[in-house]
CSV table of C-alpha atoms and ligand atoms in Angstrom, one decimal:
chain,number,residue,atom,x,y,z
A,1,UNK,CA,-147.0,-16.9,40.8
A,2,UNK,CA,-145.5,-19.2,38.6
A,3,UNK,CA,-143.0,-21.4,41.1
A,4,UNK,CA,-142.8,-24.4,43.2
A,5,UNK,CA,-141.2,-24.9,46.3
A,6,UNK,CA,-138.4,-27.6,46.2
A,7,UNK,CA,-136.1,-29.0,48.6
A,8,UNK,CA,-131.7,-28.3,48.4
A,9,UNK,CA,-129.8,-29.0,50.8
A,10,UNK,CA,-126.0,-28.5,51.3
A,11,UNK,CA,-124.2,-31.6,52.4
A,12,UNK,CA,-121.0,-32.0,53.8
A,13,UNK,CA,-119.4,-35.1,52.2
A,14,UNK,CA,-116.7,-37.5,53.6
A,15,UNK,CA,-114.3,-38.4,51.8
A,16,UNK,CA,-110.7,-39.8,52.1
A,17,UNK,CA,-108.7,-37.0,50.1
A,18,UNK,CA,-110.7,-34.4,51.5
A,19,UNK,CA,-109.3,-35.3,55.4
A,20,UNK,CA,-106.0,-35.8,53.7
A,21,UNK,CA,-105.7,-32.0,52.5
A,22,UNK,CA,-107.8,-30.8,55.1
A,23,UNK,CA,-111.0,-29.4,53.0
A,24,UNK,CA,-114.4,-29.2,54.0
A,25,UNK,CA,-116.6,-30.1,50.7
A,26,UNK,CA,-120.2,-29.4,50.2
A,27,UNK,CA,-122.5,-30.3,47.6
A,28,UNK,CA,-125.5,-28.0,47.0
A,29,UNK,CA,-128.2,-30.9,46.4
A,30,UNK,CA,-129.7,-28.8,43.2
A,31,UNK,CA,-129.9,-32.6,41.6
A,32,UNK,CA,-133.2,-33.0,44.5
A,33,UNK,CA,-135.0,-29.7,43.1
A,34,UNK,CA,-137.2,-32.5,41.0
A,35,UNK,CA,-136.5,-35.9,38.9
A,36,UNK,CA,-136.9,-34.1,35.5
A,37,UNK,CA,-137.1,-30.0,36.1
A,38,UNK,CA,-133.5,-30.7,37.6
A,39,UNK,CA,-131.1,-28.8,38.9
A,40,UNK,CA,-130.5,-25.4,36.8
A,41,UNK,CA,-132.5,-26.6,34.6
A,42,UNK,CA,-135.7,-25.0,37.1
A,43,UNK,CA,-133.4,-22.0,38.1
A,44,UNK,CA,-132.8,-21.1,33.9
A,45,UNK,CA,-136.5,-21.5,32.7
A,46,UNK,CA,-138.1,-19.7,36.2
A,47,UNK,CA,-138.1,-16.2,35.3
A,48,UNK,CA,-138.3,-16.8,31.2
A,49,UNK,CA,-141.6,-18.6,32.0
A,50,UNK,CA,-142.8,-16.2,34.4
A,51,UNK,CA,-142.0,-13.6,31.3
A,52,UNK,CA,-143.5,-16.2,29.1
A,53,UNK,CA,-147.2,-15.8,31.3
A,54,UNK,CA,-147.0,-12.7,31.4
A,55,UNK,CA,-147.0,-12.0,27.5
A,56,UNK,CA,-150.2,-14.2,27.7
A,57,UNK,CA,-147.8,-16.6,25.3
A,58,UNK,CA,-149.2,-20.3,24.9
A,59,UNK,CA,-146.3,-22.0,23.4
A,60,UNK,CA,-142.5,-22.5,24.6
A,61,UNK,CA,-139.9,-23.1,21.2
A,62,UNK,CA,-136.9,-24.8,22.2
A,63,UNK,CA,-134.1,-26.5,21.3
A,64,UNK,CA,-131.4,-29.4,22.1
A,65,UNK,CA,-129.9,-32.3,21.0
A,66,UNK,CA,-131.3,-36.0,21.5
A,67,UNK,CA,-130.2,-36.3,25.5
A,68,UNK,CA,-130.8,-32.9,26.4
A,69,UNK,CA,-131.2,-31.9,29.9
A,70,UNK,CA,-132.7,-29.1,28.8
A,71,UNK,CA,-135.5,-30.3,26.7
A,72,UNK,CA,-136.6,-32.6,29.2
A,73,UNK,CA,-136.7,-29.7,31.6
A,74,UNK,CA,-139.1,-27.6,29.4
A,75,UNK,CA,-141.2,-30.4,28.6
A,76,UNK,CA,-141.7,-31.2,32.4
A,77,UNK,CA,-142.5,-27.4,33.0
A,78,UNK,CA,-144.4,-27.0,30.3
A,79,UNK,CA,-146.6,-29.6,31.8
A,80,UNK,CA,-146.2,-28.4,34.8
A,81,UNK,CA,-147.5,-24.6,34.3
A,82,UNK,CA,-149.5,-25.3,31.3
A,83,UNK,CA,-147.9,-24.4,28.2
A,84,UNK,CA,-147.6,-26.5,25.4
A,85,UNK,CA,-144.1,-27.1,24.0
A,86,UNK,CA,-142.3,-27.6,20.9
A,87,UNK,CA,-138.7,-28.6,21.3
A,88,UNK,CA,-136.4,-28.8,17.9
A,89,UNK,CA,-133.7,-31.7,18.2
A,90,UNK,CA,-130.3,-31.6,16.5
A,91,UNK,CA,-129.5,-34.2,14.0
A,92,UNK,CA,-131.3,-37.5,12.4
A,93,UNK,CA,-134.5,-38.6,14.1
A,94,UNK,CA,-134.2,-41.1,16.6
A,95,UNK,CA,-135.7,-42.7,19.7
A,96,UNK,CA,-134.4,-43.0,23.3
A,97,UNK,CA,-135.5,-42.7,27.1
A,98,UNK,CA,-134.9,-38.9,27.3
A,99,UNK,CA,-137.2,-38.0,24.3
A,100,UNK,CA,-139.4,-40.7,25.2
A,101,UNK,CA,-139.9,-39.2,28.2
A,102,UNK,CA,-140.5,-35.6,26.2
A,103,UNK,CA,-142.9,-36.7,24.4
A,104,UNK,CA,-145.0,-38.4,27.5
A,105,UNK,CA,-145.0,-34.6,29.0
A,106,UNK,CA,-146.6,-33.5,25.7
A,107,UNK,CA,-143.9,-31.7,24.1
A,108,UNK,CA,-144.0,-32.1,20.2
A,109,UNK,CA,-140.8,-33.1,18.5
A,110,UNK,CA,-139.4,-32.1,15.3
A,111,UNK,CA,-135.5,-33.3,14.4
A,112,UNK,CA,-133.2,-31.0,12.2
A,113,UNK,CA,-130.4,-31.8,9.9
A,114,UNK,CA,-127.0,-30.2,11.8
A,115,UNK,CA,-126.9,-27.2,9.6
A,116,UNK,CA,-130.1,-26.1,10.0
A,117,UNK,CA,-129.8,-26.4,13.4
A,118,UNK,CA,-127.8,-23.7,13.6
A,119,UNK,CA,-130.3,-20.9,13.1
A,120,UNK,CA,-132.4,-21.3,15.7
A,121,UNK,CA,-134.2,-18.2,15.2
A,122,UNK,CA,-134.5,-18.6,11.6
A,123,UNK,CA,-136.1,-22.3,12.7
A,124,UNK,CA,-138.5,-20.5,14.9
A,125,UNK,CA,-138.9,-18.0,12.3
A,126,UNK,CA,-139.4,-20.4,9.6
A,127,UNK,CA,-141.9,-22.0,12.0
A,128,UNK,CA,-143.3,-19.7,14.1
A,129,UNK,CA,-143.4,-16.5,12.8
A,130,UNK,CA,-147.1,-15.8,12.3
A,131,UNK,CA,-148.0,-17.5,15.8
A,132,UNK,CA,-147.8,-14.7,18.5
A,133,UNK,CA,-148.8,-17.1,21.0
A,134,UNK,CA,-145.3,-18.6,20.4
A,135,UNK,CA,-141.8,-18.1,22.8
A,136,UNK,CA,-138.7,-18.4,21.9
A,137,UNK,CA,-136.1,-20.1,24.6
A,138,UNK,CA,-132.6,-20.5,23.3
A,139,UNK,CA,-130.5,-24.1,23.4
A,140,UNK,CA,-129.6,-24.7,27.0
A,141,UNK,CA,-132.4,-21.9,28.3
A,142,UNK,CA,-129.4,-19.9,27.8
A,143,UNK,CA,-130.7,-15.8,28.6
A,144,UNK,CA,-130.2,-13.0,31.0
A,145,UNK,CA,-133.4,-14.0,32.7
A,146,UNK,CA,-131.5,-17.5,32.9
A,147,UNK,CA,-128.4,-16.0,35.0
A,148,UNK,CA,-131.0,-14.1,36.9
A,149,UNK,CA,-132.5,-17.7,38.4
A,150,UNK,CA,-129.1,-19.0,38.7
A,151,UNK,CA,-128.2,-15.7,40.9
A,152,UNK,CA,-130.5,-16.9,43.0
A,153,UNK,CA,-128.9,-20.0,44.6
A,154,UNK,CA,-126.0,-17.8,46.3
A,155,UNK,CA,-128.5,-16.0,48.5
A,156,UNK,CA,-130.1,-19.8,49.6
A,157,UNK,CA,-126.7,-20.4,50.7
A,158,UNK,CA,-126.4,-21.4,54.5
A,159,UNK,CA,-123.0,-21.3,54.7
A,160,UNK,CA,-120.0,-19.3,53.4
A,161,UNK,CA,-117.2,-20.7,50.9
A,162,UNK,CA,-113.7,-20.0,49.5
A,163,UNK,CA,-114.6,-21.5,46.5
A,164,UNK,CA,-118.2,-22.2,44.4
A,165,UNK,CA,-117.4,-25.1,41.7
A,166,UNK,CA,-119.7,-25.7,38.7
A,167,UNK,CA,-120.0,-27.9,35.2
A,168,UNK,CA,-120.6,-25.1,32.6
A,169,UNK,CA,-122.2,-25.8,29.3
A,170,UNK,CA,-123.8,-22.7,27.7
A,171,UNK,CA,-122.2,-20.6,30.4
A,172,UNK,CA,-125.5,-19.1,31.8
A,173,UNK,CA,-125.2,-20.9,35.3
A,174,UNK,CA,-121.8,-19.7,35.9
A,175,UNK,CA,-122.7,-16.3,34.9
A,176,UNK,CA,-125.8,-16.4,37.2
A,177,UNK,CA,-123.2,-17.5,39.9
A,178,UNK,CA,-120.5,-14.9,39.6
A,179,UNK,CA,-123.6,-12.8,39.3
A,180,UNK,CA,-125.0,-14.0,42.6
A,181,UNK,CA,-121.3,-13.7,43.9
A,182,UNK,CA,-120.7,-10.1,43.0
A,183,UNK,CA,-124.5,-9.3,44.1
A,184,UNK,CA,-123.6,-9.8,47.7
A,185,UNK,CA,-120.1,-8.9,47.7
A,186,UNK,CA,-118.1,-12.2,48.6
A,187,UNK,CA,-114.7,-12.8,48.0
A,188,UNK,CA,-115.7,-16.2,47.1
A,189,UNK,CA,-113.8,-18.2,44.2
A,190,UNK,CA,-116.0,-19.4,41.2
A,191,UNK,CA,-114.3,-22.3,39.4
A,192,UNK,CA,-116.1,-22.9,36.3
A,193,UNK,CA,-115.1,-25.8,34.6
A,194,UNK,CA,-116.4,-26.0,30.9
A,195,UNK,CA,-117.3,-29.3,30.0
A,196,UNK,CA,-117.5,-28.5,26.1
A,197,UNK,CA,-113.3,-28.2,24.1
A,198,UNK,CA,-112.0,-24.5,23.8
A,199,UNK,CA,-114.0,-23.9,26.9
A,200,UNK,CA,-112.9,-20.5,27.0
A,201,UNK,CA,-115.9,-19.5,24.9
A,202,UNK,CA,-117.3,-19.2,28.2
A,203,UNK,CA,-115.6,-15.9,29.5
A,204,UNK,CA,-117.5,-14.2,26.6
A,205,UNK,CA,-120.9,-15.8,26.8
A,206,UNK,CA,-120.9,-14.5,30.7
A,207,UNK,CA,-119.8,-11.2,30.0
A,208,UNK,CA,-122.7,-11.5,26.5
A,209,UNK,CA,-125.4,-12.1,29.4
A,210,UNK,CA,-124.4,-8.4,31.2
A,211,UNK,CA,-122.2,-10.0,34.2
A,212,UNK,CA,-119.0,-8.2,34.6
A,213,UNK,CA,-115.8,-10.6,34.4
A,214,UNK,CA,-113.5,-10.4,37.7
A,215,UNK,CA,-111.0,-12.1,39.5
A,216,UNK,CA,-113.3,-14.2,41.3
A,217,UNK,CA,-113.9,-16.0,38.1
A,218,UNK,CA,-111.1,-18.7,37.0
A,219,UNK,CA,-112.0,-21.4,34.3
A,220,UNK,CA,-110.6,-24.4,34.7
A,221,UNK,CA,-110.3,-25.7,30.7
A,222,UNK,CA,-108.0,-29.0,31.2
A,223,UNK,CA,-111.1,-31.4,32.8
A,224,UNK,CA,-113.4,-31.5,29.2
A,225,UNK,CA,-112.5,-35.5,28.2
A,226,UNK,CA,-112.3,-34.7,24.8
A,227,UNK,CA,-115.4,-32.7,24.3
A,228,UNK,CA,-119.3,-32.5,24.8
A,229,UNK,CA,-120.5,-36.2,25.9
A,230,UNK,CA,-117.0,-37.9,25.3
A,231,UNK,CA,-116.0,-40.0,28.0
A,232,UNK,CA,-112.8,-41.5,28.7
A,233,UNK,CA,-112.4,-45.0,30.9
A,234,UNK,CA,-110.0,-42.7,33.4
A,235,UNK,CA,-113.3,-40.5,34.0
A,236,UNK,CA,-116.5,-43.6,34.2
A,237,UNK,CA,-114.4,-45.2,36.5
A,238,UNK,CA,-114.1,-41.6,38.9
A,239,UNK,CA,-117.9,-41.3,38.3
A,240,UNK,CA,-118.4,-44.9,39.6
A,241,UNK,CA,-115.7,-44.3,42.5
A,242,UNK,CA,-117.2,-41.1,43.5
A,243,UNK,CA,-120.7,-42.4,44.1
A,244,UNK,CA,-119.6,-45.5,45.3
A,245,UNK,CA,-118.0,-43.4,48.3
A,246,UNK,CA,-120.0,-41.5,48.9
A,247,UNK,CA,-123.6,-42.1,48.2
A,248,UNK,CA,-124.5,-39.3,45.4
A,249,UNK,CA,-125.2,-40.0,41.7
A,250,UNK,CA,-122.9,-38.0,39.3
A,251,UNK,CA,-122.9,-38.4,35.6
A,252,UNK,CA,-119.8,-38.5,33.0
A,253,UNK,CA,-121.6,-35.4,31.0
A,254,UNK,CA,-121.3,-32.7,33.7
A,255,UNK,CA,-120.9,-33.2,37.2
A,256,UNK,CA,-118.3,-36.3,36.7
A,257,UNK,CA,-115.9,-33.8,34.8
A,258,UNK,CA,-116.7,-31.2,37.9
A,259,UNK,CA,-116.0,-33.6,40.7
A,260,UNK,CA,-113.3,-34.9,38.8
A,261,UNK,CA,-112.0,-31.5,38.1
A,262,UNK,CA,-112.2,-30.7,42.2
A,263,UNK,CA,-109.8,-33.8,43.0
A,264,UNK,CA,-107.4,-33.7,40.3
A,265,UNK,CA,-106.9,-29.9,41.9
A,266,UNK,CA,-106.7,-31.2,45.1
A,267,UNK,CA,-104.2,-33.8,44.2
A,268,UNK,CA,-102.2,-31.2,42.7
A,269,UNK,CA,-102.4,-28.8,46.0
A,270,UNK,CA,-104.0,-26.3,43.5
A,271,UNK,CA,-106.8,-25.3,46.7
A,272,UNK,CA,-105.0,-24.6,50.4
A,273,UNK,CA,-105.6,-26.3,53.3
A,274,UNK,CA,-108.4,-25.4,55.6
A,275,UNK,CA,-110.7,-24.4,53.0
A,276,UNK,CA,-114.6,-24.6,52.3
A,277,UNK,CA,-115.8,-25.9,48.5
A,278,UNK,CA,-118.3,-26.1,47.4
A,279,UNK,CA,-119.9,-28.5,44.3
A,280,UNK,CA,-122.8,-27.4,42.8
A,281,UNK,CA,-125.0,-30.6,41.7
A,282,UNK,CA,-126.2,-29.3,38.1
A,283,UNK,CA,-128.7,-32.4,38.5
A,284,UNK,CA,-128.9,-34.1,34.7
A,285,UNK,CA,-129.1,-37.7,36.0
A,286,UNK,CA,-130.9,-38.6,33.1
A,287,UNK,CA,-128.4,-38.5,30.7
A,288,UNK,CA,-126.9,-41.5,32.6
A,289,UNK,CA,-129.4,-43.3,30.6
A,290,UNK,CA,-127.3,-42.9,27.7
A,291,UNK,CA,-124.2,-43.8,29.0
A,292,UNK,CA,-124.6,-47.1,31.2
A,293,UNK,CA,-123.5,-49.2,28.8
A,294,UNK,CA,-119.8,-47.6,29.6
A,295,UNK,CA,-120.2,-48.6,33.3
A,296,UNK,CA,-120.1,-52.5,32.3
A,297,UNK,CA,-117.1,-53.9,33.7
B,301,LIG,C1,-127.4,-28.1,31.4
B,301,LIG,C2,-126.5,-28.6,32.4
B,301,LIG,C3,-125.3,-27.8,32.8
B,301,LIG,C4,-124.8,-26.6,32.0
B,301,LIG,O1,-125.4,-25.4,32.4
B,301,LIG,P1,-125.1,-24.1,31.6
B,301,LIG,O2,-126.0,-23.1,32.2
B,301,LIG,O3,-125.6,-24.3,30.2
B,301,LIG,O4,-123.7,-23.8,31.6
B,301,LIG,C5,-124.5,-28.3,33.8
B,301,LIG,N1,-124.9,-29.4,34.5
B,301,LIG,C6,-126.0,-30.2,34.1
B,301,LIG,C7,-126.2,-31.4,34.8
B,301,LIG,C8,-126.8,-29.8,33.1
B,301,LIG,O5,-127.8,-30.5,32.7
């Protein structure tokens, strides 16, 4: 079976403005599943690669821009399970850490001009199309069998919450959630807070992966900085704040604008008193490689 077992805890953090609105908040540790297959990163590719195997393919075609999470990931368990990988990057070619450290797990590179980056089938067609020993894994890992992973973390759950709160980028992890949420008939709260502008995209591309909208969902659009990867001084220094207080690593990308997201609720008495949260860590610590220049004071 292709799997590994991996270590993720819940963990009840302490922090001022959670005693002073009485909330419990948990963070479910999916940042610890592994340094570089990290956090739903492993959950999105687990049942694509086990489909993968089973086609006898040899080959995993993906795609992402030049710090993606997601590449990274598919290099590392591409390594890890033995399939070679091909990852297409958006835009001009350069160098940093995060491809760097592609490239060291074997995955070939190849960089594409934003407009052709758009087709991403016609890119695997165009380069793949006569090698059945190649498999197709969309931007992000983003796929039914990608929710289905995803799904997965609700039943691992130890304890019971009001509300599940998650960075969404492709939408695939909060589908899984909901998913997960529906599965075993909680009343649970999943707030989704899209990390991309006009993050209401995201109601369609859960419902596109078969996962029924309801009331348990709620998007919360106001906490995107901007857009993809745009940072503004209010949010590095939250990031630096948060870890400083309380001893996990978030990142501005994704689970800065989620944390961030969760207090600016609080603040606003947008969650009731005596209630249980909890923050999914999406993992994605190395895009902070990127971005530390912003932390200089
Ligand atoms: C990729 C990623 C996400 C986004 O997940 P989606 O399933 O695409 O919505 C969230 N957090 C981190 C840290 C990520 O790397």
């Amino acid at each position: 079976m292709l799997t590994f077992d991996f270590y993720s805890p819940e963990e009840e953090i302490s922090h001022p403005l959670y005693r002073q609105k009485k909330v419990q908040v948990f963070i479910k540790r999916d940042d610890l599943i592994h340094p570089y297959l990290s956090g739903n990163k492993w959950r999105k590719l687990k049942y694509p690669l086990q489909e993968a195997r089973r086609q006898g393919k040899q080959r995993l075609i993906t795609f992402g821009g030049a710090w993606s999470n997601h590449l990274l990931a598919t290099a590392c368990a591409g390594a890890k399970f033995g399939f070679q990988t091909f990852g297409f990057v958006r835009g001009e070619a350069v160098e940093n850490p995060v491809l760097k450290l592609c490239s060291l797990f074997g995955m070939r590179l190849l960089f594409v001009d934003r407009t052709g980056y758009r087709d991403k089938r016609g890119l695997f067609d165009q380069h793949f199309a006569d090698d059945h020993e190649a498999f197709f894994i969309d931007e992000g890992g983003y796929s039914t069998l990608a929710a289905k992973g995803c799904s997965e973390m609700i039943s691992e759950l130890e304890k019971s919450y009001d509300h599940i709160c998650c960075a969404s980028g492709t939408g695939a992890t909060a589908a899984g959630l909901l998913q997960g949420i529906q599965q075993a008939q909680l009343t649970t709260q999943l707030q989704v807070v899209p990390v991309l502008k006009g993050g209401q995209f995201i109601q369609k591309a859960i419902a596109d992966l078969g996962v029924s909208l309801d009331h348990r969902l709620t998007l919360q659009l106001d906490y995107h900085f901007g857009g993809y990867a745009k940072t503004t001084p209010e949010l590095i220094a939250f990031v630096k704040a948060f870890t400083q207080r309380t001893g996990i690593l978030i990142e501005p990308t994704y689970t800065g604008k989620l944390c961030f997201a969760l207090h600016d609720m609080l603040q606003k008495d947008l969650i009731d008193p005596g209630q249980r949260i909890l923050l999914v860590h999406t993992g994605g610590l190395t895009g902070l490689l990127g971005m530390l220049n912003k932390f200089d004071d």
